[in-house]
Short mmCIF file of C-alpha atoms and ligand atoms in Angstrom, two decimals:
data_model
loop_
_atom_site.label_atom_id
_atom_site.label_comp_id
_atom_site.label_asym_id
_atom_site.label_seq_id
_atom_site.Cartn_x
_atom_site.Cartn_y
_atom_site.Cartn_z
CA MET A 30 -16.19 31.25 -1.82
CA GLU A 31 -18.62 29.22 -3.02
CA HIS A 32 -21.12 27.88 -0.37
CA ILE A 33 -22.44 24.30 -1.05
CA GLU A 34 -24.55 22.00 1.23
CA ARG A 35 -24.55 18.24 0.99
CA ASP A 36 -25.52 15.54 3.10
CA VAL A 37 -21.86 14.01 3.13
CA VAL A 38 -18.74 15.75 2.34
CA ILE A 39 -15.90 13.27 1.31
CA VAL A 40 -12.21 14.43 1.80
CA GLY A 41 -9.66 12.60 -0.66
CA ALA A 42 -10.32 11.27 -4.24
CA GLY A 43 -8.59 7.79 -3.41
CA ALA A 44 -10.50 4.53 -3.89
CA THR A 45 -11.47 4.68 -0.08
CA GLY A 46 -13.38 8.25 -0.78
CA LEU A 47 -14.60 7.40 -3.95
CA ASN A 48 -16.10 4.21 -3.02
CA ALA A 49 -17.62 5.85 0.25
CA ALA A 50 -19.16 8.39 -1.90
CA TYR A 51 -20.08 5.75 -4.56
CA ARG A 52 -22.30 4.22 -2.33
CA LEU A 53 -23.79 6.65 -0.37
CA GLN A 54 -24.81 8.23 -3.45
CA GLN A 55 -26.39 4.95 -4.77
CA ALA A 56 -28.37 4.87 -1.86
CA GLY A 57 -29.73 8.75 -2.77
CA LYS A 58 -27.31 10.60 -0.17
CA SER A 59 -25.97 14.04 -1.59
CA VAL A 60 -22.51 13.69 -1.60
CA ILE A 61 -19.31 16.10 -3.15
CA VAL A 62 -15.75 15.13 -2.81
CA LEU A 63 -12.92 17.37 -2.16
CA GLU A 64 -9.48 16.58 -3.40
CA ALA A 65 -5.95 18.29 -3.50
CA ARG A 66 -4.50 17.21 -6.21
CA ASP A 67 -5.48 17.24 -10.13
CA ARG A 68 -6.43 14.34 -10.43
CA VAL A 69 -8.05 11.33 -8.77
CA GLY A 70 -6.83 8.21 -7.96
CA GLY A 71 -4.49 8.76 -4.67
CA ARG A 72 -2.28 6.10 -4.44
CA LEU A 73 -3.33 4.51 -7.68
CA TRP A 74 -1.73 6.48 -10.65
CA THR A 75 -1.33 4.87 -14.18
CA ASN A 76 0.65 7.32 -16.54
CA ALA A 77 2.29 6.95 -20.01
CA ILE A 78 6.27 7.88 -19.07
CA ASP A 79 8.43 8.53 -22.59
CA GLY A 80 5.33 6.77 -24.44
CA GLN A 81 5.45 3.99 -21.79
CA MET A 82 2.50 3.10 -19.59
CA TYR A 83 3.46 2.19 -16.01
CA GLU A 84 1.81 1.67 -12.98
CA ILE A 85 3.28 4.07 -11.17
CA GLY A 86 1.25 3.33 -7.82
CA GLY A 87 -0.77 0.30 -6.96
CA GLN A 88 -1.02 -2.78 -9.06
CA TRP A 89 -1.61 -6.29 -8.16
CA VAL A 90 -4.60 -8.16 -7.43
CA SER A 91 -4.67 -11.24 -4.99
CA PRO A 92 -7.10 -13.72 -4.97
CA ASP A 93 -8.26 -13.26 -1.25
CA GLN A 94 -8.91 -9.17 -2.14
CA THR A 95 -12.69 -10.51 -2.82
CA GLU A 96 -14.21 -6.63 -2.44
CA LEU A 97 -11.25 -5.57 -5.05
CA ILE A 98 -12.23 -8.44 -7.49
CA GLY A 99 -16.20 -7.88 -6.71
CA THR A 100 -15.40 -4.62 -7.57
CA LEU A 101 -13.48 -4.78 -10.47
CA ASP A 102 -16.33 -6.86 -12.04
CA GLU A 103 -19.25 -4.82 -11.24
CA LEU A 104 -17.26 -1.52 -12.83
CA GLY A 105 -16.54 -3.80 -15.93
CA LEU A 106 -12.53 -3.80 -15.36
CA GLU A 107 -10.55 -6.89 -16.65
CA THR A 108 -7.69 -8.59 -15.80
CA TYR A 109 -4.52 -10.34 -16.87
CA SER A 110 -2.01 -12.37 -15.11
CA ARG A 111 1.52 -11.50 -14.61
CA PHE A 112 4.03 -13.60 -16.38
CA ARG A 113 5.75 -16.26 -14.24
CA GLU A 114 7.13 -18.63 -16.45
CA GLY A 115 10.70 -19.99 -16.07
CA GLU A 116 13.03 -20.12 -13.06
CA SER A 117 13.66 -17.46 -10.31
CA VAL A 118 16.08 -15.95 -9.13
CA TYR A 119 17.86 -14.70 -5.56
CA VAL A 120 21.39 -13.65 -4.95
CA THR A 121 23.72 -15.16 -2.25
CA PRO A 122 25.11 -12.90 1.07
CA SER A 123 28.03 -13.41 -1.40
CA GLY A 124 26.98 -12.30 -4.28
CA GLU A 125 26.21 -15.26 -6.38
CA ALA A 126 22.89 -15.48 -8.69
CA LYS A 127 21.37 -18.85 -8.47
CA ARG A 128 18.20 -19.76 -9.76
CA PHE A 129 15.06 -21.66 -8.07
CA THR A 130 11.78 -22.59 -8.28
CA GLY A 131 8.84 -22.76 -5.66
CA ASP A 132 9.04 -20.23 -3.02
CA ILE A 133 11.94 -21.14 -0.60
CA PHE A 134 15.31 -19.24 -1.45
CA PRO A 135 17.88 -21.53 -2.58
CA ALA A 136 19.87 -20.75 0.69
CA GLY A 137 21.52 -23.96 1.79
CA GLU A 138 20.06 -26.36 3.18
CA HIS A 139 20.35 -25.31 7.49
CA THR A 140 18.90 -21.72 6.21
CA GLU A 141 15.87 -23.25 4.26
CA ALA A 142 14.71 -25.42 7.16
CA GLU A 143 15.54 -22.63 9.34
CA ILE A 144 13.20 -20.42 6.71
CA THR A 145 10.53 -23.10 6.58
CA ARG A 146 10.19 -23.24 10.07
CA LEU A 147 9.69 -19.82 10.86
CA ILE A 148 7.25 -19.37 8.43
CA GLY A 149 5.76 -22.40 10.06
CA ILE A 150 5.31 -20.18 13.52
CA LEU A 151 4.13 -17.42 12.00
CA ASP A 152 1.44 -19.29 9.95
CA GLU A 153 0.63 -19.93 13.63
CA LEU A 154 0.65 -16.79 15.25
CA VAL A 155 -1.46 -15.49 12.58
CA ALA A 156 -4.24 -18.24 12.53
CA GLN A 157 -4.62 -16.51 16.17
CA THR A 158 -4.68 -12.68 14.97
CA ASP A 159 -8.07 -11.23 13.79
CA PRO A 160 -7.53 -8.72 11.67
CA ALA A 161 -10.22 -6.87 12.73
CA ALA A 162 -8.77 -6.43 16.22
CA PRO A 163 -5.01 -7.54 16.53
CA TRP A 164 -5.06 -5.85 19.77
CA GLU A 165 -6.99 -8.42 21.22
CA HIS A 166 -4.61 -11.61 20.59
CA PRO A 167 -4.26 -12.89 24.18
CA ARG A 168 -0.30 -12.05 23.95
CA ALA A 169 -1.07 -8.90 22.06
CA LYS A 170 0.95 -6.23 24.08
CA GLU A 171 4.09 -8.84 24.66
CA PHE A 172 3.96 -8.91 20.67
CA ASP A 173 3.59 -5.09 20.41
CA HIS A 174 6.07 -3.93 22.19
CA ILE A 175 8.98 -6.00 20.73
CA SER A 176 10.13 -5.19 17.61
CA PHE A 177 9.82 -8.00 14.28
CA ARG A 178 13.25 -8.18 14.22
CA ALA A 179 14.10 -8.40 17.85
CA TRP A 180 11.73 -11.31 18.13
CA LEU A 181 13.24 -13.09 14.59
CA GLU A 182 16.52 -12.95 16.21
CA SER A 183 15.21 -14.52 19.24
CA GLU A 184 13.70 -17.62 17.62
CA SER A 185 16.62 -18.35 15.37
CA ASP A 186 20.15 -17.65 15.24
CA ASP A 187 20.47 -18.42 11.24
CA SER A 188 21.13 -14.54 9.64
CA GLU A 189 20.67 -15.67 6.51
CA ALA A 190 17.18 -16.91 7.46
CA VAL A 191 16.06 -13.59 9.67
CA GLU A 192 17.07 -11.60 6.65
CA ASN A 193 14.84 -13.71 4.46
CA ILE A 194 11.62 -13.70 6.64
CA SER A 195 12.13 -10.07 7.40
CA LEU A 196 12.08 -9.01 3.70
CA PHE A 197 8.38 -10.64 3.19
CA ILE A 198 7.29 -8.37 5.69
CA ALA A 199 9.44 -5.29 5.88
CA ASP A 200 11.03 -4.46 2.58
CA ALA A 201 8.33 -5.83 1.06
CA MET A 202 5.15 -5.03 2.84
CA LEU A 203 5.64 -2.29 5.32
CA THR A 204 8.75 -0.95 3.93
CA LYS A 205 10.32 -0.23 7.12
CA PRO A 206 13.38 -1.66 8.56
CA SER A 207 12.41 -4.48 10.70
CA HIS A 208 13.49 -2.95 14.05
CA ALA A 209 11.24 -0.08 13.24
CA PHE A 210 7.32 -2.17 14.21
CA SER A 211 6.21 -4.56 16.26
CA LEU A 212 5.93 -8.57 15.48
CA LEU A 213 2.10 -7.57 16.26
CA GLN A 214 2.19 -5.37 13.55
CA ALA A 215 3.70 -7.81 11.25
CA LEU A 216 0.86 -10.30 12.45
CA LEU A 217 -1.72 -7.82 11.36
CA MET A 218 0.01 -7.61 7.72
CA ALA A 219 -0.31 -10.79 7.21
CA ALA A 220 -3.46 -11.61 8.86
CA SER A 221 -4.98 -9.70 6.45
CA ALA A 222 -3.83 -11.25 3.51
CA GLY A 223 -4.76 -14.82 5.10
CA SER A 224 -1.54 -16.31 6.07
CA PHE A 225 2.15 -15.73 6.59
CA SER A 226 2.57 -18.10 3.51
CA HIS A 227 0.71 -16.08 1.36
CA LEU A 228 3.11 -13.37 1.41
CA VAL A 229 5.86 -15.88 0.94
CA ASP A 230 3.76 -16.81 -2.34
CA ALA A 231 4.70 -14.42 -5.21
CA ASP A 232 2.43 -16.06 -6.87
CA PHE A 233 -0.50 -15.76 -4.92
CA ILE A 234 -0.18 -11.98 -3.54
CA LEU A 235 1.16 -10.62 -6.82
CA ASP A 236 -1.42 -12.66 -9.02
CA LYS A 237 -3.20 -10.42 -11.40
CA ARG A 238 -2.89 -7.02 -13.02
CA VAL A 239 -5.94 -4.89 -14.66
CA VAL A 240 -6.16 -4.37 -18.37
CA GLY A 241 -5.55 -0.40 -18.57
CA GLY A 242 -4.40 0.05 -14.87
CA LEU A 243 -5.65 0.06 -11.56
CA GLN A 244 -6.41 3.67 -11.63
CA SER A 245 -9.19 2.64 -13.86
CA VAL A 246 -10.95 1.60 -10.32
CA PRO A 247 -10.81 5.30 -9.10
CA LEU A 248 -11.22 6.66 -12.60
CA VAL A 249 -14.62 4.93 -13.25
CA LEU A 250 -16.18 5.76 -9.78
CA ALA A 251 -15.49 9.16 -9.97
CA GLU A 252 -16.87 9.27 -13.93
CA ARG A 253 -20.67 7.25 -12.29
CA LEU A 254 -20.34 9.76 -9.72
CA GLY A 255 -20.67 12.47 -12.12
CA ARG A 256 -18.11 15.59 -13.00
CA ASP A 257 -19.36 18.00 -10.44
CA VAL A 258 -19.58 15.68 -7.65
CA VAL A 259 -15.42 14.99 -7.50
CA ARG A 260 -13.86 18.73 -7.34
CA LEU A 261 -10.34 18.56 -8.30
CA GLU A 262 -7.47 21.15 -6.86
CA GLN A 263 -9.64 21.38 -3.83
CA PRO A 264 -7.50 20.81 -0.31
CA VAL A 265 -9.00 20.77 2.40
CA ARG A 266 -7.88 23.51 5.27
CA SER A 267 -9.51 22.99 8.18
CA ILE A 268 -13.04 21.52 9.42
CA SER A 269 -15.29 22.83 11.52
CA TRP A 270 -17.57 20.68 13.67
CA GLY A 271 -20.43 19.72 16.04
CA SER A 272 -23.48 17.85 17.07
CA LEU A 273 -25.44 19.03 14.11
CA GLY A 274 -22.82 18.57 11.60
CA ALA A 275 -19.58 19.92 9.68
CA VAL A 276 -18.22 22.85 7.60
CA VAL A 277 -15.25 21.50 5.45
CA ARG A 278 -13.12 24.64 3.54
CA SER A 279 -10.57 24.40 0.94
CA ASP A 280 -9.37 27.60 -0.22
CA GLU A 281 -12.31 28.01 -2.68
CA LEU A 282 -15.27 26.20 -1.73
CA GLU A 283 -17.22 26.01 2.00
CA VAL A 284 -19.24 22.88 2.07
CA ALA A 285 -21.76 22.05 4.98
CA ALA A 286 -22.93 19.10 5.61
CA ASP A 287 -24.13 16.55 8.36
CA HIS A 288 -21.24 14.00 7.86
CA VAL A 289 -17.45 14.37 7.08
CA ILE A 290 -15.49 11.11 5.92
CA VAL A 291 -11.48 12.24 5.77
CA ALA A 292 -10.05 9.85 3.36
CA VAL A 293 -6.55 10.13 3.39
CA PRO A 294 -3.78 8.76 4.47
CA PRO A 295 -3.29 8.80 8.45
CA ASN A 296 -0.34 10.58 7.78
CA LEU A 297 -1.91 13.39 6.59
CA TYR A 298 -5.31 13.56 9.26
CA ASP A 299 -3.04 16.10 11.25
CA ARG A 300 -2.53 18.60 8.08
CA ILE A 301 -6.35 19.92 8.18
CA ASP A 302 -7.28 22.28 11.16
CA TYR A 303 -10.20 20.81 13.04
CA LEU A 304 -12.26 23.47 15.09
CA PRO A 305 -12.58 22.69 18.09
CA ALA A 306 -9.59 20.45 18.29
CA LEU A 307 -9.94 16.54 18.02
CA PRO A 308 -10.33 14.91 21.54
CA ARG A 309 -6.84 14.22 23.09
CA LEU A 310 -6.20 11.06 22.54
CA ARG A 311 -6.74 11.09 18.62
CA GLN A 312 -4.47 14.05 18.55
CA GLN A 313 -2.23 11.75 19.62
CA GLN A 314 -2.66 8.03 17.26
CA PHE A 315 -2.16 10.35 14.17
CA GLN A 316 1.37 11.29 15.67
CA HIS A 317 2.24 7.49 15.88
CA GLN A 318 0.92 6.41 12.51
CA SER A 319 3.88 6.91 9.70
CA LEU A 320 4.13 6.34 6.27
CA GLY A 321 6.82 3.21 4.87
CA LEU A 322 9.54 4.37 2.17
CA VAL A 323 9.96 2.32 -1.22
CA ILE A 324 11.43 3.58 -4.45
CA LYS A 325 9.43 1.43 -7.19
CA VAL A 326 11.34 1.50 -10.41
CA HIS A 327 10.08 0.58 -14.10
CA ALA A 328 12.60 -0.53 -16.34
CA THR A 329 11.47 -1.26 -20.01
CA TYR A 330 13.79 -3.11 -22.64
CA GLU A 331 12.54 -3.69 -26.51
CA THR A 332 12.31 -7.07 -25.67
CA PRO A 333 11.63 -9.27 -22.42
CA PHE A 334 15.06 -10.57 -22.68
CA TRP A 335 14.73 -12.49 -19.58
CA ARG A 336 12.74 -14.97 -21.08
CA SER A 337 14.40 -16.26 -23.67
CA ALA A 338 16.84 -17.42 -20.78
CA GLY A 339 14.34 -19.44 -19.15
CA LEU A 340 14.03 -16.54 -16.23
CA SER A 341 10.41 -15.59 -15.05
CA GLY A 342 11.47 -12.19 -13.73
CA THR A 343 11.13 -12.93 -10.33
CA ALA A 344 13.77 -12.14 -8.27
CA PHE A 345 14.92 -11.15 -4.64
CA SER A 346 18.03 -10.69 -2.40
CA PRO A 347 17.55 -9.25 1.17
CA TYR A 348 21.21 -8.35 0.17
CA GLN A 349 20.44 -6.59 -3.04
CA LEU A 350 19.78 -2.74 -3.52
CA VAL A 351 16.89 -3.42 -5.45
CA HIS A 352 15.22 -6.52 -2.52
CA GLU A 353 12.72 -7.98 -5.45
CA ALA A 354 11.91 -7.50 -9.02
CA TYR A 355 9.15 -8.78 -11.22
CA ASP A 356 8.31 -9.18 -14.73
CA ASN A 357 5.85 -6.31 -15.25
CA THR A 358 4.95 -6.77 -19.00
CA ASN A 359 1.94 -4.81 -19.53
CA HIS A 360 -0.89 -6.59 -21.59
CA GLY A 361 -0.05 -7.10 -25.20
CA GLU A 362 3.45 -5.45 -25.28
CA ASN A 363 6.20 -6.81 -27.22
CA ARG A 364 8.27 -4.29 -25.25
CA GLY A 365 9.29 -6.42 -21.77
CA THR A 366 9.50 -4.52 -18.74
CA LEU A 367 10.33 -5.23 -15.34
CA VAL A 368 9.74 -3.67 -11.83
CA GLY A 369 12.23 -3.48 -8.71
CA PHE A 370 11.78 -2.05 -5.52
CA VAL A 371 14.03 -0.22 -3.11
CA SER A 372 13.08 0.26 0.52
CA ASP A 373 13.87 1.87 4.00
CA GLU A 374 17.22 2.78 4.68
CA LYS A 375 18.26 1.31 1.22
CA ALA A 376 15.95 3.95 -0.55
CA ASP A 377 17.44 6.78 2.44
CA ALA A 378 20.77 5.96 1.10
CA VAL A 379 20.18 6.23 -2.88
CA PHE A 380 18.32 9.51 -2.31
CA ARG A 381 21.33 11.12 -1.27
CA LEU A 382 23.14 9.89 -4.76
CA SER A 383 22.55 12.29 -7.85
CA ALA A 384 19.97 10.98 -10.09
CA SER A 385 22.38 9.54 -12.74
CA GLU A 386 24.70 7.60 -10.14
CA ARG A 387 20.96 6.22 -8.41
CA LYS A 388 20.00 4.99 -11.89
CA GLN A 389 23.39 3.60 -12.57
CA ARG A 390 22.72 1.79 -9.08
CA ILE A 391 19.63 0.54 -9.47
CA LEU A 392 20.16 -1.03 -12.85
CA GLU A 393 23.95 -2.55 -11.53
CA SER A 394 21.15 -4.18 -9.10
CA LEU A 395 18.99 -5.33 -11.70
CA ALA A 396 22.25 -7.01 -13.61
CA THR A 397 23.30 -8.93 -10.80
CA TYR A 398 19.78 -10.83 -11.16
CA TYR A 399 19.41 -10.44 -15.14
CA GLY A 400 22.74 -9.79 -16.79
CA PRO A 401 24.20 -7.30 -18.09
CA GLU A 402 21.58 -6.64 -20.67
CA ALA A 403 19.33 -4.87 -17.62
CA LEU A 404 21.65 -2.27 -17.73
CA THR A 405 20.82 -0.56 -20.71
CA PRO A 406 16.29 0.18 -21.07
CA ALA A 407 14.86 1.94 -23.46
CA VAL A 408 12.56 4.04 -20.75
CA TYR A 409 13.48 3.86 -17.23
CA TYR A 410 11.48 5.69 -14.30
CA GLU A 411 11.56 5.94 -10.29
CA SER A 412 8.30 6.01 -8.52
CA ASP A 413 8.88 8.60 -6.00
CA TRP A 414 5.41 9.23 -3.53
CA ALA A 415 7.76 10.71 -0.64
CA ALA A 416 7.93 13.90 -2.92
CA GLU A 417 4.29 13.81 -3.18
CA GLU A 418 2.77 16.25 -1.23
CA TRP A 419 -0.17 14.69 -0.89
CA THR A 420 1.51 11.03 0.28
CA ARG A 421 4.51 11.77 1.52
CA GLY A 422 6.00 8.15 0.96
CA ALA A 423 4.91 4.23 0.09
CA TYR A 424 3.33 2.33 0.24
CA ALA A 425 1.13 2.71 3.09
CA THR A 426 0.97 4.27 7.55
CA SER A 427 1.64 1.74 10.01
CA PHE A 428 1.99 2.04 14.15
CA ASP A 429 5.08 2.62 15.31
CA LEU A 430 6.44 0.10 18.36
CA GLY A 431 3.37 -0.36 20.71
CA GLY A 432 1.06 1.78 19.48
CA LEU A 433 -1.02 -0.49 17.79
CA THR A 434 -2.42 -1.73 21.19
CA ARG A 435 -2.49 1.83 22.58
CA TYR A 436 -4.34 3.40 19.85
CA GLY A 437 -5.44 0.51 17.14
CA ALA A 438 -9.19 0.03 18.63
CA MET A 439 -10.23 3.48 18.37
CA GLN A 440 -9.08 4.26 14.59
CA LEU A 441 -12.54 3.75 13.16
CA GLU A 442 -14.45 5.25 15.34
CA PRO A 443 -16.00 8.62 14.99
CA ILE A 444 -15.75 11.63 16.14
CA GLY A 445 -18.91 14.20 16.38
CA PRO A 446 -19.78 14.32 12.61
CA ILE A 447 -16.01 13.27 11.57
CA ARG A 448 -15.30 9.72 10.22
CA PHE A 449 -11.49 8.79 9.20
CA GLY A 450 -11.03 6.34 6.81
CA SER A 451 -8.36 4.76 4.50
CA SER A 452 -6.88 1.94 3.55
CA ASP A 453 -4.05 2.11 6.50
CA LEU A 454 -7.54 1.38 8.85
CA ALA A 455 -8.45 -2.04 6.98
CA ALA A 456 -8.56 -5.08 8.35
CA GLU A 457 -9.29 -7.87 5.38
CA GLY A 458 -6.77 -5.71 2.56
CA TYR A 459 -5.12 -3.63 5.48
CA GLN A 460 -2.36 -1.48 3.13
CA HIS A 461 -4.17 -2.50 -0.24
CA VAL A 462 -6.78 -1.51 -2.42
CA ASP A 463 -9.14 -4.18 -1.14
CA GLY A 464 -8.60 -2.55 2.09
CA ALA A 465 -9.40 1.04 0.88
CA LEU A 466 -12.83 -0.02 -1.14
CA ARG A 467 -13.53 -2.45 2.36
CA VAL A 468 -12.96 0.92 4.68
CA GLY A 469 -15.22 3.20 2.30
CA LYS A 470 -18.20 0.96 1.83
CA ARG A 471 -18.04 0.29 5.80
CA LEU A 472 -18.00 4.06 6.52
CA ALA A 473 -20.66 4.61 4.24
CA HIS A 474 -22.94 1.70 5.89
CA GLU A 475 -21.99 3.32 8.99
CA ILE A 476 -23.87 6.85 7.78
CA LEU A 477 -26.77 5.24 6.25
CA ALA A 478 -27.69 3.29 9.34
CA LEU A 479 -27.51 6.31 11.51
CA ASP A 480 -30.03 7.66 9.08
CA GLY A 481 -32.20 4.41 8.56
CA ALA A 482 -31.69 4.17 5.18
CA ASP A 483 -29.09 1.07 4.89
CA GLN A 484 -30.34 -1.27 2.23
P1 LIG B 13 -5.34 7.32 -1.28
O1 LIG B 13 -3.76 8.17 -0.51
O2 LIG B 13 -4.95 6.74 -2.52
O3 LIG B 13 -6.01 8.34 -1.17
C1 LIG B 13 -6.24 9.96 -0.47
C2 LIG B 13 -6.81 11.07 -1.27
O4 LIG B 13 -6.97 12.04 -0.50
C3 LIG B 13 -5.25 11.61 -2.40
O5 LIG B 13 -5.97 11.16 -3.22
C4 LIG B 13 -4.96 12.33 -1.73
O6 LIG B 13 -4.61 13.52 -2.82
C5 LIG B 13 -6.04 13.15 -0.79
N1 LIG B 13 -5.89 14.27 -0.38
C6 LIG B 13 -5.02 14.13 1.10
N2 LIG B 13 -5.00 15.31 1.64
C7 LIG B 13 -5.84 15.82 1.34
C8 LIG B 13 -6.43 16.86 2.26
N3 LIG B 13 -6.13 17.75 2.78
N4 LIG B 13 -7.52 17.44 1.10
C9 LIG B 13 -8.16 17.06 -0.12
N5 LIG B 13 -7.45 16.08 -0.54
C10 LIG B 13 -6.38 15.12 0.12
N6 LIG B 13 -2.66 -1.72 -3.63
C11 LIG B 13 -2.46 -2.86 -3.69
O7 LIG B 13 -3.33 -3.44 -3.51
N7 LIG B 13 -1.69 -3.58 -4.80
C12 LIG B 13 -0.44 -2.96 -4.91
O8 LIG B 13 0.36 -3.70 -5.64
C13 LIG B 13 -0.04 -1.99 -4.72
N8 LIG B 13 1.12 -1.51 -4.68
C14 LIG B 13 1.07 -0.06 -4.14
C15 LIG B 13 2.31 0.66 -4.90
C16 LIG B 13 2.51 1.45 -4.21
C17 LIG B 13 3.98 2.60 -5.07
C18 LIG B 13 2.03 2.84 -3.63
C19 LIG B 13 2.27 3.67 -2.89
C20 LIG B 13 0.69 1.96 -3.07
C21 LIG B 13 0.99 0.59 -3.36
N9 LIG B 13 -0.63 0.03 -2.70
C22 LIG B 13 -0.64 -1.09 -3.22
C23 LIG B 13 -1.58 0.45 -1.71
C24 LIG B 13 -2.39 1.00 -2.67
O9 LIG B 13 -2.42 1.98 -3.43
C25 LIG B 13 -3.35 1.51 -1.40
O10 LIG B 13 -3.68 1.26 0.05
C26 LIG B 13 -4.17 2.45 -1.55
O11 LIG B 13 -4.68 3.01 -2.95
C27 LIG B 13 -4.81 3.43 -0.71
O12 LIG B 13 -6.25 4.05 -0.77
P2 LIG B 13 -6.91 5.26 -0.07
O13 LIG B 13 -8.05 5.96 -0.92
O14 LIG B 13 -6.65 5.12 1.07
O15 LIG B 13 -5.83 6.89 -0.25
#
């Protein structure tokens, strides 16, 4: 067992952990990052599949994500716009593919008016919700005790409007069925992006991509930290802690440090042994945060054939297996790539099928939007984060009903020398890379302030 001493040890080389480490090192602290996988980036992973570059994890950057945009500038990384010229497609409950422009689906006059009305109500509630403290909303408990689905059904008897509004938060963001999380959790998700309308606006929320892939952010941060600072294949097994500091152990390394940042997703906090055990409320808290589930599907074709048919590639339907899909053609490529998403219970259902049956079902759903050419991609790949030991789902974690008001306020409080961080504890940029960078920076500043070294 190699013994190392540092000012701060960081567990996890995702965007949160690496940003914390980088800010601490810049301020003169000695740091080490212990990462379980054989690569950095965590839920950011840009990889070639059969010669085709895919964003297996996170990829999009939106204009409100100012921390991420600032970091991209600082690291010298360039962005490009998602292709969006042409008409979008909506598939109706009866399976008819309808073309449209703008944000509101062509669902008939009454349903469209209902969708607009519900967005208005949600925008008002979101404006009253502080993403840093949603539990302080005057009606927080009431909103945290009702599921998003039950609340939507109490507001509208138009089932198509309910399904569509549900899609924006449930399938598209928290990747859990809308009966499984609270209205307050939905308001936090929208407040973290500025408004509910922002989530509805695909041109806003899925605005830009990074040339070379979003994993460039952790890769460049790790490179700047230095080879000896980021230690791969070091799953942390235990943390012994007390008033003077902590000892963090992987199978090969033992690091003594004044401070620890555990920068892994909240559903994995419990995989580490804490000696002594953590306070009872925090042990409880960890059990109420769980990861959603979504399959990110990539399909590459010799040409972006949908463009010549006047389609932007943007497609939605709560009634389809693939509930949303986009043109995801990489910067400077002639081939065309579509990306689609299969979430929560629909993902459960297709994971019960063989790989070839699942592929067939998913491609048939894409063909409903784009026509039969979608059935024969040159390259096809499913990002399956639920099978990844060091993540266990996608995109991120959220609380169960009532969990946000019961435990939310304590989740960023340190326990002795240990601080917990993740994009999933963020206010602005919640569940996104922007939030991960913000939380990493915040934890670094907290430690520097304690030691009187904050700049
Ligand atoms: P993250 O999970 O990335 O990092 C934690 C690290 O800890 C991992 O490297 C893990 O291996 C490591 N670890 C875990 N346990 C450990 C242990 N015991 N010891 C040592 N290491 C351990 N965001 C966005 O902004 N735009 C987008 O388009 C998307 N899209 C998207 C798609 C998909 C499919 C996914 C899965 C996610 C996204 N996201 C996204 C979300 C975004 O990727 C995510 O919020 C951040 O990358 C999370 O960064 P963190 O550092 O908080 O956790």
